[in-house]
mmCIF file of C-alpha atoms in Angstrom:
data_model
loop_
_atom_site.group_PDB
_atom_site.id
_atom_site.type_symbol
_atom_site.label_atom_id
_atom_site.label_comp_id
_atom_site.label_asym_id
_atom_site.label_seq_id
_atom_site.Cartn_x
_atom_site.Cartn_y
_atom_site.Cartn_z
ATOM 1 C CA GLN A 1 -18.871 9.117 5.227
ATOM 2 C CA SER A 2 -16.591 12.100 5.331
ATOM 3 C CA GLY A 3 -14.973 11.908 8.767
ATOM 4 C CA TRP A 4 -12.175 9.739 10.046
ATOM 5 C CA THR A 5 -12.755 6.333 11.512
ATOM 6 C CA LEU A 6 -10.596 4.415 13.947
ATOM 7 C CA ARG A 7 -9.240 2.468 10.960
ATOM 8 C CA ILE A 8 -7.319 5.530 9.794
ATOM 9 C CA LEU A 9 -5.639 5.991 13.165
ATOM 10 C CA GLU A 10 -4.883 2.276 13.409
ATOM 11 C CA ALA A 11 -3.196 2.401 10.011
ATOM 12 C CA LEU A 12 -1.030 5.290 11.184
ATOM 13 C CA PHE A 13 -0.042 3.910 14.582
ATOM 14 C CA PHE A 14 0.575 0.360 13.359
ATOM 15 C CA ASN A 15 2.298 1.555 10.164
ATOM 16 C CA LYS A 16 -0.175 -0.220 7.886
ATOM 17 C CA LYS A 17 -1.676 0.628 4.531
ATOM 18 C CA LEU A 18 -5.346 1.405 4.127
ATOM 19 C CA ILE A 19 -7.725 0.927 1.236
ATOM 20 C CA THR A 20 -10.624 3.326 1.686
ATOM 21 C CA ASN A 21 -13.315 5.188 -0.202
ATOM 22 C CA ASN A 22 -12.912 8.278 2.002
ATOM 23 C CA ILE A 23 -11.683 10.846 -0.508
ATOM 24 C CA ASN A 24 -11.390 13.495 2.231
ATOM 25 C CA ILE A 25 -8.155 11.866 3.372
ATOM 26 C CA LEU A 26 -6.534 13.501 0.312
ATOM 27 C CA THR A 27 -6.607 16.911 2.001
ATOM 28 C CA SER A 28 -5.250 15.645 5.305
ATOM 29 C CA GLU A 29 -1.707 16.215 6.511
ATOM 30 C CA ILE A 30 -1.362 12.454 6.971
ATOM 31 C CA TYR A 31 -2.107 11.572 3.344
ATOM 32 C CA SER A 32 0.560 9.623 1.526
ATOM 33 C CA GLU A 33 0.186 7.671 -1.716
ATOM 34 C CA SER A 34 2.222 4.892 -0.135
ATOM 35 C CA ARG A 35 -0.190 4.581 2.816
ATOM 36 C CA PHE A 36 -3.671 5.169 1.334
ATOM 37 C CA PHE A 37 -5.368 3.720 -1.737
ATOM 38 C CA ILE A 38 -8.589 5.614 -2.352
ATOM 39 C CA ILE A 39 -11.347 3.760 -4.170
ATOM 40 C CA GLY A 40 -12.928 6.040 -6.742
ATOM 41 C CA HIS A 41 -9.804 8.181 -6.939
ATOM 42 C CA ASP A 42 -6.804 5.915 -7.464
ATOM 43 C CA ASP A 43 -6.382 3.845 -10.603
ATOM 44 C CA TRP A 44 -7.232 0.158 -10.067
ATOM 45 C CA ASP A 45 -4.223 -0.730 -12.230
ATOM 46 C CA LYS A 46 -2.009 0.627 -9.430
ATOM 47 C CA LEU A 47 -3.547 -1.492 -6.657
ATOM 48 C CA GLU A 48 -1.067 -4.360 -6.966
ATOM 49 C CA TYR A 49 1.861 -1.924 -6.841
ATOM 50 C CA PHE A 50 0.300 -0.223 -3.798
ATOM 51 C CA ILE A 51 -0.068 -3.530 -1.972
ATOM 52 C CA ASN A 52 3.450 -4.723 -2.764
ATOM 53 C CA SER A 53 5.306 -1.464 -2.090
ATOM 54 C CA SER A 54 6.663 -0.433 1.291
ATOM 55 C CA VAL A 55 5.184 2.297 3.438
ATOM 56 C CA LYS A 56 7.285 4.962 5.109
ATOM 57 C CA PRO A 57 6.615 5.308 8.860
ATOM 58 C CA MET A 58 5.269 8.643 10.042
ATOM 59 C CA ASP A 59 7.494 10.714 12.290
ATOM 60 C CA TYR A 60 6.756 10.831 16.017
ATOM 61 C CA ASP A 61 5.619 14.465 16.087
ATOM 62 C CA SER A 62 3.028 13.872 13.373
ATOM 63 C CA LEU A 63 1.723 10.760 15.119
ATOM 64 C CA TYR A 64 1.589 12.478 18.499
ATOM 65 C CA LYS A 65 -1.063 14.906 17.234
ATOM 66 C CA PHE A 66 -3.473 11.959 16.994
ATOM 67 C CA SER A 67 -2.425 10.083 20.134
ATOM 68 C CA PRO A 68 -4.546 9.443 23.240
ATOM 69 C CA ASP A 69 -1.913 11.360 25.244
ATOM 70 C CA LYS A 70 -2.424 14.459 23.120
ATOM 71 C CA MET A 71 -6.206 14.115 23.343
ATOM 72 C CA MET A 72 -6.083 13.922 27.153
ATOM 73 C CA SER A 73 -3.678 16.838 27.314
ATOM 74 C CA THR A 74 -6.057 18.925 25.207
ATOM 75 C CA ILE A 75 -9.076 17.978 27.328
ATOM 76 C CA VAL A 76 -7.275 18.824 30.575
ATOM 77 C CA SER A 77 -5.933 22.073 29.148
ATOM 78 C CA ASP A 78 -9.385 23.118 27.909
ATOM 79 C CA PHE A 79 -10.896 22.261 31.295
ATOM 80 C CA ILE A 80 -8.290 24.268 33.216
ATOM 81 C CA ASP A 81 -8.629 27.268 30.883
ATOM 82 C CA LYS A 82 -12.390 27.543 31.520
#
């Protein structure tokens, strides 16, 4: 799988960490070593540190880009522009 799943958005909005095998998250603006542990990329020896370390919350503007409000705004805007 190369696309995002709901799990990624849930991790962002609920300020949780995510262990995933989706290496494409590395090139995303939301990627943070403190939030994502990527199986097949990150060193297994660092997993315990990842789990026990804190995660920095994302700022509101970054989160808003992925919010239902923004999605609806985009849909309405696209509809009106056509």
